[in-house]
Every structure is written in structure tokens, then in C-alpha cells.
Coordinates of C-alpha atoms in Angstrom, one line a residue:
M1478 CA 67.8 32.5 58.1
S1479 CA 67.2 28.9 59.1
G1480 CA 66.2 25.9 57.1
E1481 CA 62.6 26.0 58.5
L1482 CA 59.8 25.2 56.0
L1483 CA 56.1 25.9 55.8
L1484 CA 53.7 23.9 53.7
V1485 CA 50.8 26.2 52.9
G1486 CA 48.2 23.5 52.6
S1487 CA 47.0 21.9 49.4
I1488 CA 48.9 18.9 47.9
P1489 CA 47.2 17.1 44.9
L1490 CA 47.3 13.5 46.3
D1491 CA 44.3 11.4 47.0
T1492 CA 44.4 10.8 50.8
P1493 CA 45.9 12.4 53.9
Q1494 CA 48.0 9.2 54.4
E1495 CA 49.7 9.7 51.0
V1496 CA 50.4 13.4 51.9
F1497 CA 51.9 12.5 55.3
Q1498 CA 54.0 9.7 53.8
T1499 CA 55.2 11.7 50.8
F1500 CA 55.7 15.2 52.2
G1501 CA 55.6 14.8 56.0
A1502 CA 58.1 12.0 56.2
S1503 CA 60.5 13.7 53.9
L1504 CA 60.2 17.3 55.2
G1505 CA 58.8 16.8 58.7
D1506 CA 62.1 17.7 60.4
Y1507 CA 61.9 21.2 59.0
L1508 CA 58.2 21.8 59.6
F1509 CA 56.4 23.2 62.6
A1510 CA 53.0 21.9 61.5
M1511 CA 51.8 19.4 58.8
P1512 CA 48.6 19.9 56.7
D1513 CA 46.6 17.0 55.4
G1514 CA 47.0 18.2 51.8
E1515 CA 43.4 19.6 51.5
V1516 CA 42.6 16.4 49.6
G1517 CA 39.4 15.8 47.7
P1518 CA 37.1 18.8 47.0
R1519 CA 39.2 21.1 49.2
R1520 CA 41.9 20.9 46.5
H1521 CA 39.7 23.5 44.7
W1522 CA 39.8 25.8 47.7
I1523 CA 36.8 28.2 47.9
S1524 CA 35.1 26.5 45.0
R1525 CA 34.4 23.6 47.3
V1526 CA 32.4 25.8 49.6
H1527 CA 30.6 27.3 46.6
Y1528 CA 29.2 24.1 45.2
Q1529 CA 28.9 22.1 48.5
V1530 CA 27.6 24.8 50.8
L1531 CA 26.3 27.9 49.0
A1532 CA 24.7 26.1 46.0
G1533 CA 22.4 24.2 48.3
H1534 CA 21.4 27.0 50.6
A1535 CA 17.7 27.8 50.5
E1536 CA 18.3 31.5 50.8
L1537 CA 20.6 31.8 47.8
E1538 CA 20.0 31.6 44.1
I1539 CA 22.6 30.4 41.6
V1540 CA 23.2 33.0 39.0
Q1541 CA 25.9 31.2 37.1
H1542 CA 27.5 27.8 37.1
P1543 CA 31.1 27.1 35.9
A1544 CA 31.0 26.2 32.2
A1545 CA 31.1 22.5 31.2
D1546 CA 34.4 21.0 30.2
E1547 CA 35.4 20.3 26.5
N1548 CA 33.2 17.2 26.5
G1549 CA 30.1 19.0 27.7
I1550 CA 30.4 17.5 31.2
E1551 CA 29.7 19.6 34.3
R1552 CA 32.5 21.2 36.1
Q1553 CA 32.1 22.1 39.8
F1554 CA 35.2 24.4 39.9
P1555 CA 35.9 27.3 37.5
R1556 CA 38.7 27.6 34.9
D1557 CA 39.1 31.3 35.8
A1558 CA 37.5 34.1 37.9
K1559 CA 35.0 35.0 35.2
N1560 CA 33.9 31.4 34.9
A1561 CA 33.1 31.0 38.6
W1562 CA 30.0 30.3 40.6
W1563 CA 27.8 33.4 41.0
F1564 CA 25.1 33.8 43.6
K1565 CA 22.2 36.1 44.6
V1566 CA 20.6 36.4 48.0
R1567 CA 16.9 35.7 47.6
D1568 CA 14.5 38.7 47.7
G1569 CA 13.3 39.4 51.2
V1570 CA 16.3 37.7 53.0
K1571 CA 18.0 40.2 55.2
E1572 CA 20.7 37.9 56.6
V1573 CA 21.8 34.5 55.3
R1574 CA 22.4 32.1 58.2
F1575 CA 23.9 28.6 58.3
G1576 CA 22.5 25.7 60.2
D1577 CA 24.2 22.7 61.8
P1578 CA 26.8 24.8 63.5
G1579 CA 30.3 23.3 63.7
W1580 CA 29.7 20.9 60.8
R1581 CA 27.9 22.9 58.0
L1582 CA 31.0 24.1 56.2
G1583 CA 32.8 20.8 56.3
Y1584 CA 36.2 22.0 57.7
A1585 CA 35.7 20.5 61.2
R1586 CA 34.5 17.2 59.7
D1587 CA 37.6 16.9 57.4
A1588 CA 39.9 18.1 60.2
V1589 CA 38.7 15.4 62.7
N1590 CA 39.0 12.7 60.1
S1591 CA 42.5 13.7 59.0
Y1592 CA 43.7 14.2 62.5
F1593 CA 43.0 10.5 63.2
V1594 CA 45.4 9.6 60.4
F1595 CA 47.9 12.2 61.5
K1596 CA 47.9 10.8 65.0
V1597 CA 48.4 7.2 63.8
M1598 CA 51.2 8.3 61.5
K1599 CA 53.0 10.0 64.4
E1600 CA 52.6 6.9 66.6
K1601 CA 54.1 4.8 63.9
G1602 CA 57.1 7.2 63.5
V1603 CA 56.3 8.2 60.0
L1604 CA 55.9 11.8 61.1
P1605 CA 58.2 13.5 63.7
A1606 CA 56.8 13.7 67.2
H1607 CA 57.1 17.5 67.3
L1608 CA 54.7 18.2 64.5
R1609 CA 51.3 19.9 65.0
F1610 CA 48.4 19.2 62.8
Q1611 CA 47.7 22.2 60.5
V1612 CA 44.2 23.1 59.5
S1613 CA 44.1 25.7 56.7
I1614 CA 40.8 27.6 56.3
P1615 CA 40.0 30.4 53.8
M1616 CA 39.1 33.7 55.5
V1617 CA 35.6 35.0 55.1
N1618 CA 36.2 37.7 52.5
S1619 CA 38.2 35.2 50.4
V1620 CA 35.4 32.6 50.5
L1621 CA 32.8 35.3 49.6
P1622 CA 34.7 37.7 47.2
P1623 CA 32.8 40.5 45.5
R1624 CA 33.2 38.8 42.1
I1625 CA 30.8 36.0 42.9
F1626 CA 27.9 38.4 43.9
P1627 CA 26.7 40.5 41.0
D1628 CA 24.8 42.6 43.6
R1629 CA 27.5 43.8 46.0
A1630 CA 24.9 44.6 48.6
D1631 CA 24.5 40.8 49.1
L1632 CA 27.9 40.7 50.7
E1633 CA 26.6 42.5 53.8
K1634 CA 23.8 39.9 54.0
I1635 CA 25.9 36.8 53.8
R1636 CA 29.3 37.5 55.3
P1637 CA 28.2 37.9 59.0
G1638 CA 26.3 34.5 58.9
Y1639 CA 29.3 32.8 57.2
E1640 CA 31.6 34.3 59.7
A1641 CA 29.5 32.9 62.5
A1642 CA 29.5 29.5 60.8
T1643 CA 33.3 29.6 60.5
R1644 CA 33.6 30.5 64.2
A1645 CA 31.4 27.4 65.0
E1646 CA 33.7 25.3 62.9
I1647 CA 36.8 26.5 64.8
A1648 CA 35.0 25.8 68.1
K1649 CA 34.3 22.2 66.9
I1650 CA 37.8 21.7 65.7
V1651 CA 39.2 22.8 69.1
E1652 CA 36.7 20.6 70.9
K1653 CA 37.8 17.5 69.0
I1654 CA 41.6 18.0 68.5
P1655 CA 44.0 18.7 71.4
A1656 CA 45.1 22.3 71.4
S1657 CA 48.8 21.3 71.9
E1658 CA 48.6 19.3 68.7
L1659 CA 46.8 21.9 66.6
A1660 CA 47.7 24.8 64.3
I1661 CA 45.2 26.9 62.4
Q1662 CA 46.0 28.9 59.4
W1663 CA 43.9 31.6 57.8
D1664 CA 44.2 31.8 54.0
C1665 CA 43.9 35.3 52.7
S1666 CA 43.8 36.0 49.0
T1667 CA 40.9 38.4 48.3
E1668 CA 42.2 40.4 51.3
I1669 CA 45.6 41.0 49.8
Q1670 CA 44.2 41.7 46.4
D1671 CA 41.9 44.3 48.0
S1672 CA 44.8 45.8 49.9
Y1673 CA 46.5 46.7 46.6
G1674 CA 43.3 48.3 45.2
G1675 CA 42.9 45.3 42.9
I1676 CA 39.1 44.7 43.3
P1677 CA 36.9 46.8 41.0
G1678 CA 34.6 49.1 42.9
F1679 CA 36.6 49.0 46.1
P1680 CA 39.0 51.9 46.5
L1681 CA 42.5 51.6 47.8
A1682 CA 41.7 54.0 50.6
G1683 CA 40.4 52.1 53.6
A1684 CA 41.3 48.7 52.1
I1685 CA 43.3 47.5 55.1
E1686 CA 40.6 48.5 57.6
R1687 CA 37.7 47.0 55.8
N1688 CA 39.4 43.6 56.0
L1689 CA 40.0 43.7 59.7
S1690 CA 36.6 42.9 61.2
E1691 CA 36.8 39.2 60.2
V1692 CA 40.2 39.0 62.0
R1693 CA 38.8 40.7 65.1
N1694 CA 35.7 38.4 65.1
L1695 CA 37.5 35.1 64.5
S1696 CA 41.1 35.0 65.7
P1697 CA 40.5 35.9 69.4
H1698 CA 38.2 32.8 69.6
I1699 CA 41.2 30.5 68.9
P1700 CA 42.6 29.3 72.3
A1701 CA 46.1 30.5 73.2
D1702 CA 47.5 26.9 73.2
V1703 CA 46.5 26.5 69.5
A1704 CA 49.1 27.9 67.1
L1705 CA 47.8 30.5 64.7
G1706 CA 49.1 31.7 61.3
Y1707 CA 48.2 33.7 58.2
H1708 CA 48.9 32.8 54.6
F1709 CA 48.8 35.8 52.3
C1710 CA 48.4 34.9 48.6
F1711 CA 48.6 36.6 45.2
G1712 CA 46.2 33.9 43.8
T1713 CA 46.6 30.9 41.6
L1714 CA 43.3 30.6 39.7
R1715 CA 44.4 30.2 36.1
G1716 CA 48.0 30.3 37.0
W1717 CA 50.2 32.1 39.6
P1718 CA 50.2 34.9 40.2
R1719 CA 46.8 36.3 39.5
F1720 CA 48.2 39.8 39.9
Q1721 CA 51.7 41.1 40.3
P1722 CA 52.2 44.1 42.6
D1723 CA 55.1 46.5 42.3
D1724 CA 56.4 45.6 45.7
L1725 CA 55.5 44.0 49.0
G1726 CA 54.4 47.3 50.6
Q1727 CA 50.7 46.7 51.0
A1728 CA 51.2 43.0 51.9
V1729 CA 53.4 44.1 54.8
K1730 CA 50.8 46.7 55.9
L1731 CA 48.1 44.1 55.8
A1732 CA 50.1 41.6 57.7
N1733 CA 51.0 44.1 60.4
A1734 CA 47.3 45.1 60.7
F1735 CA 46.2 41.4 60.9
V1736 CA 48.7 40.6 63.6
A1737 CA 47.7 43.7 65.6
A1738 CA 44.0 42.9 65.2
S1739 CA 44.2 39.2 66.2
G1740 CA 43.7 39.7 69.9
R1741 CA 46.2 36.9 70.7
R1742 CA 49.6 35.6 69.8
V1743 CA 50.3 35.0 66.1
D1744 CA 52.8 32.2 65.5
W1745 CA 53.6 32.7 61.8
I1746 CA 53.0 34.8 58.7
H1747 CA 53.5 33.6 55.1
L1748 CA 54.2 36.3 52.4
P1749 CA 54.4 35.4 48.7
V1750 CA 57.4 36.4 46.7
L1751 CA 57.4 37.1 43.0
D1752 CA 60.2 35.9 40.7
R1753 CA 62.1 39.1 41.3
S1754 CA 65.3 39.9 43.1
D1755 CA 65.3 43.7 42.9
D1756 CA 65.6 45.9 46.1
A1757 CA 62.4 47.8 45.2
F1758 CA 60.2 44.7 45.6
F1759 CA 61.7 43.5 48.9
A1760 CA 62.5 46.8 50.6
P1761 CA 59.1 47.1 52.4
L1762 CA 60.0 44.0 54.5
K1763 CA 62.0 46.3 56.7
D1764 CA 58.7 47.7 58.0
L1765 CA 57.3 44.2 58.9
A1766 CA 56.2 44.0 62.5
P1767 CA 55.4 40.4 63.2
Q1768 CA 55.4 40.8 67.0
G1769 CA 57.2 37.5 67.5
A1770 CA 55.5 35.6 64.7
R1771 CA 57.8 33.4 62.5
V1772 CA 57.9 34.9 59.0
Y1773 CA 58.0 32.6 56.0
L1774 CA 58.7 33.9 52.5
G1775 CA 57.0 32.1 49.6
A1776 CA 60.3 32.0 47.6
I1777 CA 60.4 28.3 46.6
H1778 CA 59.8 28.4 42.9
N1779 CA 61.8 29.1 39.7
M1780 CA 64.8 27.6 41.6
E1781 CA 67.4 28.8 39.1
R1782 CA 66.9 32.3 40.6
F1783 CA 66.1 31.3 44.1
E1784 CA 69.4 32.3 45.7
A1785 CA 69.2 35.8 44.2
R1786 CA 65.7 36.3 45.7
I1787 CA 66.6 35.3 49.2
A1788 CA 69.9 37.2 49.0
T1789 CA 67.9 40.4 48.4
A1790 CA 65.3 39.5 51.0
R1791 CA 68.0 39.1 53.6
K1792 CA 68.9 42.8 53.2
Y1793 CA 65.6 43.8 54.7
L1794 CA 64.6 40.8 56.8
T1795 CA 67.5 39.0 58.5
D1796 CA 65.7 35.8 59.7
F1797 CA 62.9 34.0 57.9
G1798 CA 61.7 30.5 56.9
L1799 CA 60.7 29.4 53.5
G1800 CA 57.6 28.1 51.7
A1801 CA 56.2 27.9 48.2
Y1802 CA 54.1 30.9 47.0
C1803 CA 50.9 28.9 47.7
G1804 CA 49.6 25.4 48.1
F1805 CA 50.1 22.9 45.2
G1806 CA 46.5 21.9 44.7
R1807 CA 46.2 23.2 41.1
L1808 CA 49.5 21.5 40.0
P1809 CA 49.4 18.2 38.1
P1810 CA 50.3 15.4 40.5
S1811 CA 53.1 14.5 38.1
E1812 CA 55.0 17.7 39.2
L1813 CA 55.1 16.8 42.9
P1814 CA 58.5 15.0 42.8
N1815 CA 60.0 18.3 41.4
T1816 CA 58.1 20.3 44.0
L1817 CA 59.5 18.1 46.8
A1818 CA 63.0 18.3 45.3
D1819 CA 62.7 22.1 45.2
H1820 CA 61.9 22.2 49.0
R1821 CA 64.9 20.0 49.7
K1822 CA 67.1 22.2 47.6
A1823 CA 65.8 25.3 49.4
V1824 CA 66.7 23.8 52.8
E1825 CA 70.2 22.9 51.5
I1826 CA 70.8 26.5 50.3
A1827 CA 69.3 28.1 53.3
T1828 CA 71.2 26.1 55.8
R1829 CA 74.6 26.7 54.1
G1830 CA 73.8 30.4 53.7

């Protein structure tokens, strides 16, 4: 195992410049790519799409808003899954489509703006010259999980159109940012929950296959010179993890299937790791087939037991990099110094191990 690190994406600072100065300058030598921190509304991950994109779509009705805060003031992002935005496709609409291709979802706009700052910071020597600019985007099924559509039939009406809009965002990002400077990461939370049979009404049988069409329809459209990765997540809404599987078995199966379905090279895979060090949890890693992708384990947390976790992981996966279990967007900014220190400690332990 090397001292390589992965930053999943979100960092609760106000601007990309602060993210690059605080985390990029400190950890950049150990990173392959650097995210912009998913600052602003993206800090709330898919909720940003729900209130900025879906809530204003003419073919959708809002069934439920997140509840107001303790002072009765509106909240645009939910406290928990039950408190989330809910939507309904309007009667008579057979397929929800999204206009303004390339810009409608906001990912290309934010990426282009942040890349300018990234480029300047590299030119000034704040960021190492080798770093790529990482754009982290939620996969379609994670943006549109079954829980936000009371009528599950609506999923089939909206997911194809959203997938097309996502493909257009990728095309615009690739048009505006040099491929040799770019890394794109798909964030997959609902997919991994589904793979464990954790979504009511969706059986475990067939779970892997029903999450592959989005991969087949999106990843092959990313040019070969752009780096591609997958972040698999156990979820952080109302605290991490949202669910705790018995082992990494289904996560490994899902990762293998995604790599095989990508239609191009996959450069990295990130798998979350619970605060456990038993063989039963880690043993499925022996079946991981990354096909050349760098594997990162989300083991940087609860550092008093960190060494025990990675020692067990080494039994089944001899070489891997390290990351946190997810992005830090839902952490209080006051915790960031400790988060940064944990990453430095992880590098120190990994490199001496």
C-alpha cells in the first residue's frame, strides 16, 4: 500500500480557492486529482438538484418540501430521508426532458468556473503541477432515488431525460476543460444501497443489473484521455453510515460490474469501510477485479482503530490508496483541521507500513 490519497469531493469551505489552499496545498503531493470542494449549494449533494432543477421544472409537481427549521424558516435541504423533497410527474407527461443542454443541471457551469481558479493556483505553485481537476457528479439513480417519487412509475419517465441531460453536461465539461487536466468521478449511493437489497420494493435479485444501464449510457461518452473514477457510498444523510452491511460483498460485486460496463478504462474505485477490523467484513475484497483501476479504501475515520482496519484489509487487497468514507460536506467547518490531520496521519502510517 502506498501513501496515495483520494478526496471524494465535498469540503465545507466557501470558495474553491479556500479548498485548494487548505487541502490541495497540504495534501496535493499525495493526490492524483483535486476537487473544488463542491462549494455552495453542491455541499448538499443531490438536494441541490432537487431544489434548483426539479422544483422549477414545468413537468413536475412538488409533493413535499423539506420542513422548516426550528425558527420556521424554509430549508432547501432535508434533515433526513423522510424529510426530503418529493415529486410527481404531471399527468399526461410520458417523458420528462430537460432543456438548455450542457448547462441545465449546473455541473458544467460550476466546473468551468472552478477550473479557472484551479488553473491559476497551479500556475502560482499553490497546487502541484501533476494534479488533475476532479469533477464529482452524482449518478442518475442517486439523484433520482425511489424515495423522492411516491409513484415509482415516475422513475421511468424522468430518469432517461435526466441521463441525457447529464450526458450533455459531460460533453460541455469536456469541451471547456482540457482532457489531460480532467478527472470525472461518478458518486454512487443509491446504487450501493440497492445492491444490498436496502430499498423497499426493490428485490435483491437483479439489483446489480438494474443499475448498469446508467453506466453503459454515460461512461463510454467520457473521452479516453479524461480520467474516470467511481465513489461508492453508504450514505451520510443524518449521519454516516445510513446503513451498515455485514460485509463488502455486494459493494465488490457492484464495483466489478460497473468497471466491466464502463466501455472504457476506469482509473479509480473508492469503497467505503466501516469502523470494523474483522476478517468477515473485508474478505470479499479478494474478489475485487478493478482491471487496472486504482483502489481507494474509505478508511480514514475513527483513527484510534485505523491501523487495525488497514491491517485486515491488507490480507485481502495488497495494494490500495486511502480516503475518507465520503466527502466532508455535512461536517461542521470547525472539524476540518482534525479531518486534515487525520489524512496526514493516514499517510504517515501507510508509508511506514
